Amino acid sequence: MSERDEPGRIGERDAPRGPSEQRGSRVGERDDPGSMNEQGGGPGPAFDVLPVPIGRYAHHPAVPAVEAATEVADLLARLGGRHCPWVPADPIRDTTAVLRRLHEWSAPHAPRCSVLYWSGHGEALDGGAWLAVYNTDRHMRSGGIGPETFADHVLLEWRRRAPDPAAWMLVVIEACGAERFANLVASRLLGHEFTPERCAIIGVSEGAGTSFLGRFATVLAATIDAYTVNDPVLSLKDFVSALEDRLGDHGTVLSLKPHLAPPIPRPPRPLAPVVAPLDVYAELLRYVAELAPDERGHFLPKAQGADGLEQGEPAWHFVGRETERAAVASWLRSSEHGLLAVTGRAGSGKSALLGHILVHTTPRLRELLLRSGDLRPAPEGEFGAPGHEVRFDAVLHLTGTTVAHLVRRLADALGLGLPATGISAGSDVEWLLSALARRGGVCTILVDALDEAQEPITIAGSVLRRMAALPGVRIVVGTRASTREAVDAHTDDTDLLTALDAAGERVVVASDRRSVGAYVEQRLIAARARGRLAVDDATITAVARLVRDQDREFLYARLAVYELLAQPDLLAPDRAEALRDLLSRDHRALFATAVARLSARARTAHPLLEALAVARGRGLPRADRIWALVATALDDDRPVHEADIDDLLVAASPYIMLDTEHAQSVYRLAHRTFAEHFLTGPPG
């Protein structure tokens, strides 16, 4: 290699150049996950993955390094990584071959984003550390790759990458002694005049022998799985931080200003952003996985620019409410403008009904679910004649929303742009009303959870009611009647309905004992079909009748089902008294039972759930470990880790809502009643 390209000869003349001197294409720079590559054949890769697996040795036992590298490359492909295999695939990878491979990574033709993954034997001894290649002696000090050589390649890679502010890099070394090796590499990098940036060096090891290989793949899989369809991009800083937290005592991480790297776009996702309890989200993912590829992109409805309506139940769990659905449909067919309030007691199933209506007014989704048998058809013409069916132009969930935030979201959803001066508290509503009036035509809007907004009365009276007075603007609003109402605490107050001025235009979602019983029976039968319950039809019918006869809301039925699935032994004949005791409790007491059960299995469950209860806005993000840090503070600073959140999201999935805010996943409790448990104390 030339003097200029040789690692170890990086001097002042090779200092990183400024952006004006950059050259070549930016492999890692993508403004959109679906942007085209230079050949125009489809989405371009976000970054290159260059494995350096060494599985065969002349003086050491063989290890499954190639298998480990393949697994890592496959996982990174889920984030947009392009596997750059080692060619030729000669198993005899001696010093010459390895140095050539390192040079292939460190001296590309143009700046790029990349991950270098090394797997194989290593050794840390007497303050030093080495990585073995095929011809390395039994004592790796002789013929092994040392941290100085490795660091020189990292510095060369930085020299090539630095001109491109969008390019980043990760190095992962998985071998015995990798922690010491990575620390020695880091020491050399930190001592260099031109320390690399937008990168991280990770060393992974787990004792002696060959069992260490695979640890990083396990950690990587868990880290990737923590991102949801609500995360169109990921932060390199957050990604590295999550890897470090999950590695724990099995690795070391040197982060070199990863926050300077731009967001990393993820490949196109199978679903539009989702607002749903996590157990529903898991069901949606399973359902979508079984669809044909051309069907997946249209599975969940998403109005232009909107963030979607809460999916309180998948279509296949929804039962009843035909009368209420027909009333909403009739209003939509006949009203040219105005506001319809869909109201009812807390926990009555308003959100589930509105989600069900949204399915019926989204043609491709409706047809898909009808073909699969997961949706019962509405009466012909209920939502309009063919070709003239009702469609929603914007769909919004108002949890945690302020007036200013609502104006932004509506403006984005309806393509209204923003005023030149931006949104301000004094002018935002007036601007929105003027923009809507200029838009003209029919505009049909669906909003839910008005009572969970930060400024519900102001939004109702100053925004929604005034919008609905405009010609052609029709709004369907899901809300409790009063800001003072809670589950198991009814009030005659109707301040929200008064603010909406919806005295006559309303649909009341009343108690429906028959549908509650049918819902419970349907859920238990489905659980039995999946192998989660081993009970006969008579037991299921008896339990459904027992829940129905409590004469409570749908939320109560959902909570009861969750506890029965978590404690199936309660359905045994000798547990009849315990079952009756459980079902005699109200909504809050049922949730308190769940919290006690979850806390008994994991110390961190209570502080993690409590953190969601005290959150403001739409919830807490996992990004930058915010949720974990809030929970740690609530638990007397006892650490809460990413793996604890992983565990809770499975165990408590029915009680936690996945939401989206600022283009990232956020989490909150799935119902306001659950937050009240922590904010006002458990029921006496």
XYZ file of C-alpha atoms in Angstrom:
684
model
C 0.000 0.000 0.000
C 1.123 3.575 -0.533
C 2.544 5.752 2.207
C -0.615 7.835 2.155
C -2.850 4.820 2.694
C -0.701 2.931 5.171
C -2.044 2.793 8.725
C 0.420 4.185 11.248
C 1.539 7.069 9.022
C -1.268 9.484 9.704
C 0.222 12.897 10.273
C -0.864 16.500 10.250
C -1.094 16.583 6.467
C -3.814 13.917 6.719
C -6.031 15.892 9.078
C -9.747 15.579 8.388
C -10.856 17.916 5.628
C -13.882 20.164 5.815
C -17.223 19.462 4.148
C -16.293 21.613 1.181
C -13.560 19.121 0.295
C -15.681 15.996 0.503
C -15.872 13.724 -2.492
C -17.932 10.788 -3.727
C -21.389 9.648 -2.755
C -22.674 9.535 0.802
C -23.605 5.929 1.280
C -25.021 6.581 4.737
C -26.872 9.822 4.073
C -30.562 9.271 3.490
C -33.322 11.786 4.124
C -35.960 9.145 3.665
C -35.945 5.393 4.269
C -37.376 4.935 0.818
C -34.866 7.104 -1.041
C -33.368 5.553 -4.152
C -29.838 4.309 -4.487
C -27.584 5.593 -7.230
C -28.703 2.869 -9.632
C -32.336 3.755 -9.037
C -33.296 0.195 -8.244
C -34.858 0.702 -4.820
C -34.001 1.855 -1.319
C -30.267 2.322 -0.824
C -28.481 0.795 2.165
C -28.029 3.025 5.192
C -24.588 1.548 5.934
C -22.122 -1.202 5.013
C -21.448 -4.214 7.258
C -17.959 -5.716 6.959
C -17.495 -8.861 9.079
C -14.004 -10.136 9.916
C -14.772 -13.665 11.162
C -11.819 -15.982 11.797
C -13.024 -19.468 12.620
C -10.081 -21.732 11.651
C -6.591 -21.635 13.143
C -3.338 -23.513 12.780
C -2.620 -23.471 16.534
C -6.047 -22.911 18.157
C -9.395 -24.730 18.194
C -11.925 -23.799 15.532
C -14.754 -21.473 16.621
C -18.124 -20.632 14.968
C -16.976 -17.140 14.032
C -18.519 -17.199 10.559
C -21.896 -18.232 11.968
C -21.750 -15.432 14.550
C -20.826 -12.894 11.863
C -23.646 -14.042 9.588
C -26.171 -13.634 12.393
C -24.928 -10.121 13.158
C -25.039 -9.127 9.474
C -28.589 -10.486 9.156
C -29.698 -8.504 12.196
C -28.116 -5.294 10.934
C -29.899 -5.785 7.609
C -33.105 -5.026 9.519
C -31.724 -1.515 10.049
C -30.670 -1.107 6.430
C -27.185 -2.631 6.629
C -25.646 -4.078 3.461
C -23.539 -7.177 4.037
C -20.126 -6.843 2.354
C -18.800 -10.428 2.515
C -15.130 -11.273 2.735
C -14.057 -12.220 -0.807
C -12.572 -14.671 -1.514
C -14.198 -16.760 1.191
C -10.964 -18.592 1.986
C -11.049 -20.139 5.492
C -7.247 -19.677 5.733
C -7.300 -16.088 6.962
C -3.703 -15.313 7.864
C -2.052 -12.000 8.697
C -1.828 -10.862 5.091
C -5.493 -11.652 4.373
C -6.686 -9.967 7.581
C -4.674 -6.785 6.991
C -6.071 -6.645 3.462
C -9.608 -6.972 4.856
C -8.989 -4.215 7.412
C -7.658 -1.986 4.654
C -10.756 -2.692 2.555
C -12.784 -1.293 5.449
C -10.549 1.611 6.461
C -9.717 2.968 2.985
C -12.946 3.024 0.923
C -13.152 4.995 -2.301
C -15.607 7.446 -0.726
C -16.803 8.285 2.785
C -19.391 5.861 4.062
C -21.231 4.660 7.156
C -20.069 1.239 8.276
C -20.011 -1.445 10.941
C -16.876 -3.595 11.314
C -17.525 -6.815 13.252
C -14.567 -9.012 14.318
C -15.193 -12.480 15.760
C -12.693 -15.155 16.754
C -10.012 -15.972 19.321
C -8.317 -13.328 21.429
C -6.140 -13.006 24.503
C -5.464 -10.458 27.239
C -2.273 -11.010 29.247
C 0.184 -8.935 31.294
C -1.413 -5.630 30.369
C -1.542 -6.415 26.655
C -4.161 -7.877 24.316
C -4.135 -9.480 20.874
C -6.543 -10.913 18.311
C -5.624 -14.208 16.664
C -5.476 -14.874 12.923
C -4.965 -18.237 11.222
C -1.194 -18.372 11.696
C -1.020 -16.854 15.207
C 1.051 -18.914 17.651
C -0.400 -20.482 20.759
C 0.783 -17.429 22.680
C -0.935 -14.667 20.738
C 1.704 -12.065 21.459
C 3.534 -13.743 18.578
C 1.724 -13.249 15.291
C -1.496 -11.737 16.671
C -3.060 -8.447 15.637
C -2.249 -5.867 18.290
C -4.308 -2.848 19.383
C -1.781 -0.449 17.794
C -2.299 -1.927 14.321
C -6.047 -1.994 14.793
C -6.118 1.615 16.032
C -4.125 2.734 13.000
C -6.831 1.333 10.742
C -9.501 3.119 12.783
C -7.585 6.382 12.353
C -7.270 5.815 8.619
C -10.997 5.108 8.417
C -11.646 8.414 10.211
C -9.397 10.288 7.815
C -11.501 8.990 4.900
C -14.838 9.443 6.679
C -14.339 12.815 8.357
C -15.141 15.019 5.334
C -18.694 13.680 5.243
C -20.669 14.963 8.269
C -23.323 12.288 7.647
C -20.923 9.319 7.885
C -20.580 7.290 11.087
C -18.881 4.068 12.150
C -19.119 1.232 14.697
C -16.396 -1.304 15.491
C -17.400 -4.444 17.391
C -14.787 -6.948 18.591
C -16.109 -10.231 20.012
C -13.330 -12.417 21.381
C -11.691 -13.436 24.626
C -9.883 -10.399 25.969
C -11.902 -8.086 23.738
C -12.642 -5.649 26.561
C -8.938 -5.099 27.250
C -8.208 -4.958 23.523
C -10.925 -2.333 22.947
C -9.676 -0.253 25.864
C -6.134 -0.299 24.487
C -7.412 0.743 21.057
C -9.379 3.522 22.724
C -6.304 4.704 24.622
C -4.399 5.125 21.375
C -7.323 6.903 19.670
C -7.860 9.309 22.554
C -4.179 10.141 22.590
C -4.094 10.985 18.898
C -4.213 14.573 17.656
C -7.177 13.779 15.383
C -9.430 11.636 17.548
C -12.238 10.029 15.528
C -15.812 11.227 15.943
C -19.317 9.951 15.146
C -18.294 6.437 16.131
C -17.956 3.860 18.901
C -15.606 0.979 19.721
C -17.250 -2.025 21.428
C -15.443 -4.966 23.008
C -17.460 -8.085 23.912
C -16.088 -11.039 25.873
C -17.346 -13.676 28.268
C -14.643 -15.688 29.972
C -12.474 -18.354 28.394
C -13.357 -20.903 25.726
C -15.665 -20.423 22.770
C -18.936 -19.661 24.551
C -18.442 -15.923 24.161
C -19.407 -15.912 20.496
C -23.061 -14.999 20.112
C -23.345 -12.655 23.073
C -23.278 -9.588 20.830
C -25.902 -11.013 18.472
C -28.213 -11.589 21.444
C -27.718 -8.037 22.684
C -28.064 -6.615 19.184
C -31.319 -8.480 18.551
C -32.846 -7.180 21.797
C -31.737 -3.636 20.996
C -33.215 -3.732 17.491
C -36.438 -5.321 18.748
C -36.897 -2.384 21.129
C -37.558 -0.099 18.154
C -41.121 -0.176 16.864
C -42.907 0.871 13.683
C -43.214 4.297 15.329
C -39.444 4.811 14.993
C -38.699 5.795 11.373
C -35.139 6.739 12.307
C -32.756 5.904 15.126
C -30.061 7.901 16.843
C -26.537 6.460 16.824
C -26.024 7.798 20.349
C -29.177 6.096 21.618
C -28.365 2.870 19.763
C -24.858 2.661 21.254
C -26.148 3.569 24.722
C -28.737 0.774 24.559
C -26.076 -1.738 23.462
C -23.852 -0.676 26.349
C -26.657 -1.020 28.894
C -27.556 -4.506 27.678
C -23.932 -5.671 27.549
C -23.483 -4.826 31.217
C -20.447 -6.612 32.625
C -19.848 -8.517 29.381
C -18.408 -5.674 27.396
C -16.962 -2.200 27.188
C -17.999 0.694 24.963
C -15.996 3.749 23.963
C -18.317 6.384 22.519
C -16.634 9.095 20.466
C -19.223 11.840 19.932
C -21.914 9.607 18.392
C -24.419 12.430 18.967
C -22.857 14.258 16.009
C -24.077 11.585 13.590
C -27.366 12.390 11.796
C -30.429 10.181 12.375
C -30.134 6.762 10.740
C -33.176 6.004 8.556
C -34.739 2.578 8.926
C -36.012 0.562 5.956
C -39.723 0.880 5.113
C -41.866 -0.449 7.934
C -44.692 -2.995 7.621
C -47.206 -0.741 9.382
C -48.082 2.914 9.602
C -47.438 4.422 13.062
C -49.513 2.644 15.700
C -51.330 3.879 18.807
C -52.298 0.693 20.660
C -51.794 -1.328 23.825
C -48.709 -3.476 23.404
C -50.621 -6.754 23.363
C -52.705 -5.390 20.481
C -49.536 -4.175 18.743
C -48.084 -7.699 18.995
C -51.253 -9.141 17.463
C -51.126 -6.613 14.631
C -47.524 -7.554 13.845
C -48.389 -11.256 13.797
C -51.335 -10.576 11.518
C -49.317 -8.435 9.125
C -46.532 -11.035 8.954
C -49.005 -13.444 7.381
C -50.155 -11.005 4.688
C -48.947 -10.872 1.117
C -46.278 -8.160 0.643
C -48.553 -5.907 -1.413
C -51.157 -5.946 1.356
C -48.899 -4.947 4.240
C -48.497 -1.300 3.347
C -52.214 -0.695 3.671
C -52.979 -2.638 6.807
C -53.379 0.193 9.298
C -55.308 3.323 8.336
C -53.404 6.575 8.426
C -54.808 9.893 7.312
C -52.396 12.207 5.562
C -49.987 13.595 8.115
C -52.013 12.279 11.058
C -50.831 9.936 13.731
C -53.751 7.538 13.672
C -56.539 6.601 16.039
C -55.975 4.398 19.026
C -56.384 0.719 18.146
C -58.075 -0.263 21.412
C -58.893 -3.727 20.090
C -58.036 -5.442 16.813
C -60.985 -5.767 14.451
C -61.313 -9.464 15.241
C -62.015 -8.785 18.964
C -64.656 -6.083 18.466
C -68.231 -7.112 19.239
C -71.570 -5.318 19.408
C -72.279 -1.576 19.137
C -74.213 -1.972 15.865
C -76.765 0.652 16.973
C -74.130 3.231 17.915
C -72.149 2.565 14.724
C -75.276 3.036 12.627
C -76.053 6.326 14.404
C -72.593 7.725 13.668
C -72.814 6.533 10.054
C -76.237 8.164 9.639
C -74.895 11.495 10.899
C -71.923 11.298 8.530
C -74.191 10.584 5.554
C -76.648 13.375 6.274
C -74.679 16.236 7.866
C -72.934 18.811 5.699
C -71.162 20.399 8.674
C -71.242 20.317 12.451
C -69.983 18.275 15.371
C -71.036 14.865 16.679
C -69.934 13.889 20.189
C -69.484 10.169 20.798
C -69.674 10.034 24.563
C -70.209 7.619 27.397
C -68.937 6.704 30.810
C -65.239 6.134 31.352
C -64.247 2.693 30.104
C -67.412 2.201 28.033
C -65.523 1.483 24.797
C -65.716 4.819 22.956
C -62.222 4.493 21.474
C -62.873 0.908 20.373
C -66.071 2.007 18.625
C -64.347 4.884 16.819
C -61.490 2.596 15.778
C -64.078 0.151 14.438
C -65.755 2.929 12.441
C -62.384 3.985 11.045
C -61.807 0.435 9.789
C -65.179 0.471 8.008
C -64.387 3.818 6.340
C -60.939 2.745 5.078
C -61.733 0.686 1.952
C -58.520 -1.305 1.433
C -58.204 -2.210 5.102
C -61.900 -3.081 5.312
C -61.756 -5.345 2.271
C -58.637 -7.076 3.565
C -60.254 -7.864 6.919
C -63.505 -8.931 5.280
C -61.657 -11.388 3.005
C -59.786 -12.880 5.949
C -62.988 -13.282 7.968
C -61.728 -10.933 10.713
C -64.427 -8.311 10.206
C -68.186 -8.585 9.936
C -69.586 -6.446 7.103
C -71.691 -3.416 7.921
C -75.114 -3.238 6.278
C -74.848 -2.206 2.632
C -74.772 1.554 2.221
C -74.369 2.255 5.940
C -71.354 4.502 5.284
C -72.573 5.716 1.882
C -73.195 4.345 -1.582
C -70.288 2.701 -3.447
C -67.996 5.402 -4.798
C -69.423 7.962 -2.361
C -68.469 6.385 0.948
C -67.471 8.415 3.970
C -63.721 9.013 4.315
C -61.906 10.838 7.101
C -59.466 13.541 6.027
C -57.706 13.693 9.396
C -57.605 11.346 12.380
C -56.116 12.485 15.679
C -55.754 11.154 19.209
C -55.658 14.046 21.686
C -53.913 12.533 24.707
C -51.481 15.114 26.081
C -52.311 17.622 23.341
C -52.246 21.403 23.785
C -54.067 23.930 21.602
C -50.875 24.871 19.739
C -49.954 21.225 19.189
C -53.455 20.451 17.895
C -53.251 23.289 15.378
C -49.909 22.005 14.073
C -51.213 18.467 13.712
C -54.409 19.530 11.961
C -52.514 21.842 9.629
C -50.142 19.021 8.724
C -52.911 16.436 8.302
C -54.995 18.678 6.060
C -52.090 20.087 4.041
C -52.711 23.661 5.198
C -49.061 24.587 5.709
C -48.130 26.944 8.547
C -48.371 30.732 8.860
C -45.214 32.632 7.957
C -44.737 33.765 11.536
C -45.163 30.255 12.920
C -47.650 29.130 15.532
C -48.220 31.391 18.546
C -50.695 31.197 21.388
C -52.558 34.323 20.244
C -52.876 33.656 16.523
C -52.818 29.902 15.950
C -56.566 29.214 16.173
C -57.559 32.223 14.069
C -55.062 31.219 11.404
C -56.403 27.638 11.386
C -60.012 28.801 10.992
C -59.070 31.107 8.109
C -57.021 28.385 6.405
C -59.888 25.899 6.725
C -62.349 28.402 5.283
C -60.058 29.003 2.298
C -59.597 25.247 1.781
C -63.249 24.793 0.865
C -64.975 21.519 0.093
C -66.004 18.887 2.621
C -63.564 18.149 5.414
C -64.332 15.221 7.726
C -62.252 14.901 10.898
C -62.171 12.223 13.600
C -60.658 13.027 17.001
C -60.618 10.906 20.134
C -59.715 11.264 23.821
C -60.621 14.942 24.121
C -60.846 14.410 27.889
C -57.185 13.321 27.943
C -55.890 16.499 26.286
C -53.850 18.952 28.351
C -56.363 21.751 27.624
C -59.634 19.888 26.966
C -62.111 22.696 27.676
C -60.184 25.220 25.579
C -59.751 22.751 22.716
C -63.470 21.916 22.830
C -64.802 25.463 22.911
C -62.144 27.512 21.131
C -61.048 25.063 18.453
C -63.358 22.142 17.700
C -66.694 23.920 18.139
C -65.568 26.879 16.019
C -64.161 24.598 13.316
C -67.438 22.680 13.147
C -69.331 25.934 12.505
C -67.494 26.398 9.194
C -69.296 25.266 6.019
C -68.234 21.789 4.952
C -66.368 20.919 8.186
C -67.657 17.809 9.999
C -66.068 16.592 13.215
C -66.678 13.396 15.169
C -65.315 13.716 18.728
C -64.818 10.893 21.224
C -64.920 12.130 24.813
C -66.171 11.621 28.317
C -68.960 14.027 29.259
C -66.904 15.706 31.966
C -63.312 16.357 32.953
C -64.335 15.313 36.470
C -65.514 11.838 35.542
C -63.472 8.746 36.356
C -64.031 5.016 36.164
C -66.146 3.914 39.140
C -66.765 7.606 39.959
C -69.666 8.897 37.853
C -70.693 12.562 37.887
C -73.641 14.491 36.509
C -71.318 17.266 35.356
C -71.072 17.727 31.552
C -68.488 20.500 31.179
C -66.889 18.951 28.066
C -70.185 18.441 26.251
C -71.187 21.981 27.210
C -67.937 23.363 25.801
C -68.550 21.435 22.582
C -72.122 22.753 22.459
C -73.197 19.208 21.615
C -76.515 19.150 23.454
C -78.351 17.435 20.621
C -75.632 16.067 18.345
C -74.336 13.113 20.310
C -74.183 9.342 20.354
C -74.066 7.788 23.809
C -72.069 4.578 24.223
C -74.102 2.984 26.989
C -73.567 -0.161 29.034
C -74.067 -3.319 26.947
C -74.123 -6.438 29.111
C -74.785 -8.764 26.182
C -71.794 -7.532 24.197
C -69.557 -7.620 27.279
C -70.393 -11.289 27.780
C -69.836 -12.038 24.081
C -66.489 -10.249 24.187
C -65.255 -12.267 27.170
C -66.386 -15.539 25.591
C -64.715 -14.679 22.299
C -61.403 -13.739 23.966
C -61.283 -16.911 26.069
C -62.078 -19.127 23.074
C -59.295 -17.433 21.095
C -56.854 -17.943 23.992
C -57.762 -21.620 24.154
C -57.164 -21.969 20.408
C -53.637 -20.527 20.905
C -52.922 -22.958 23.723
C -53.030 -20.382 26.528
C -56.028 -21.967 28.268
C -57.150 -25.551 28.780
C -60.847 -25.217 29.621
C -64.078 -26.555 28.176
C -66.934 -24.632 26.589
C -69.076 -24.837 29.695
C -66.406 -23.132 31.814
C -65.936 -20.373 29.258
C -69.678 -19.747 29.068
C -69.966 -19.645 32.869
C -67.078 -17.184 33.237
C -68.458 -14.934 30.488
C -71.832 -14.906 32.246
C -70.155 -14.096 35.574
C -68.340 -11.093 34.062
C -71.472 -9.968 32.218
C -73.549 -10.043 35.396
C -71.228 -7.546 37.111
C -72.931 -4.961 34.835
C -69.771 -2.939 34.276
C -68.107 -1.274 31.311
C -65.987 -2.817 28.565
C -62.783 -1.730 30.322
C -63.738 -3.949 33.240
C -64.211 -6.906 30.888
C -60.803 -6.314 29.314
C -59.111 -6.140 32.731
C -60.875 -9.301 33.841
C -59.756 -11.154 30.713
C -56.147 -10.003 31.220
C -56.079 -11.366 34.771
C -57.690 -14.652 33.765
C -55.074 -15.136 31.040
C -52.315 -14.284 33.534
C -53.775 -16.583 36.199
C -55.476 -19.417 34.269
C -55.567 -21.597 37.393
C -58.464 -19.398 38.543
C -60.630 -21.246 36.003
C -60.122 -24.581 37.771
C -63.237 -25.921 39.574
C -61.562 -25.769 42.997
C -60.746 -22.035 42.524
C -64.339 -20.902 42.048
C -64.345 -18.805 45.235
C -61.090 -17.053 44.263
C -62.531 -16.370 40.809
C -65.669 -14.801 42.270
C -63.526 -12.691 44.596
C -61.444 -11.407 41.687
C -64.475 -10.530 39.564
C -66.232 -8.769 42.450
C -63.578 -6.028 42.331
C -64.000 -2.775 40.442
C -61.769 -1.459 37.640
C -59.129 0.104 39.869
C -58.974 -2.904 42.173
C -58.488 -5.207 39.189
C -55.599 -3.035 37.989
C -54.148 -2.987 41.512
C -54.201 -6.799 41.415
C -52.247 -6.717 38.177
C -49.676 -4.268 39.590
C -49.162 -6.461 42.650
C -48.703 -9.538 40.456
C -46.231 -7.795 38.165
C -44.282 -6.305 41.081
C -43.968 -9.722 42.714
C -42.209 -11.127 39.641
C -39.900 -8.141 39.027
C -38.728 -5.363 41.364
C -38.550 -2.869 38.513
C -42.173 -3.283 37.371
C -43.644 -0.833 39.889
C -41.233 2.099 39.261
C -41.474 1.610 35.498
C -45.284 1.707 35.590
C -45.267 4.618 38.012
C -42.946 6.536 35.678
C -45.582 6.257 32.958
C -48.257 7.490 35.369
C -46.377 10.723 36.145
C -45.443 11.366 32.490
C -46.923 14.330 30.677
C -47.852 14.670 27.038
C -48.217 11.469 25.052
C -45.810 9.434 27.191
C -42.169 8.626 27.907
C -39.649 7.608 25.234
C -37.125 4.802 25.667
C -34.694 6.825 23.569
C -31.666 8.112 25.482
C -32.847 5.858 28.359
C -35.358 8.506 29.501
C -37.959 6.005 30.729
C -35.298 3.964 32.532
C -33.831 7.071 34.193
C -37.215 8.315 35.430
C -37.961 4.869 36.889
C -34.531 4.772 38.522
C -35.224 8.121 40.215
C -38.584 6.835 41.485
C -36.940 3.705 42.927
C -34.430 5.419 45.220
C -31.840 5.446 42.430
C -31.701 1.665 42.152
C -30.742 1.137 38.504
C -33.379 0.187 35.955
C -31.996 -1.275 32.741
C -33.211 -1.744 29.179
C -33.662 -5.477 29.800
C -36.072 -4.609 32.638
C -38.170 -2.607 30.181
C -38.035 -5.478 27.686
C -39.417 -7.782 30.358
C -42.168 -5.394 31.448
C -43.362 -4.728 27.914
C -44.116 -8.423 27.563
C -45.507 -9.091 31.042
C -47.601 -5.904 31.229
C -48.414 -5.506 27.535
C -52.190 -5.029 28.002
C -51.631 -2.108 30.389
C -49.082 -0.110 28.374
C -49.922 1.974 25.332
C -47.487 2.369 22.456
C -47.811 5.862 21.020
C -45.777 8.213 18.847
C -44.503 11.741 19.364
C -41.808 13.678 17.522
C -41.250 10.703 15.185
C -40.312 8.273 17.944
C -41.998 5.660 20.113
C -43.365 6.795 23.446
C -45.131 4.767 26.117
C -47.920 5.567 28.535
C -50.451 3.666 30.584
C -53.262 2.367 28.399
C -56.051 4.032 30.352
C -56.343 7.041 32.613
C -57.706 4.751 35.320
C -54.320 3.059 35.506
C -52.552 6.357 36.112
C -55.040 7.219 38.861
C -53.897 4.099 40.730
C -50.440 5.622 41.158
C -51.445 9.278 41.465
C -54.187 8.865 44.085
C -53.130 5.617 45.705
C -54.571 2.108 45.411
C -58.222 1.568 46.309
C -58.951 1.103 49.983
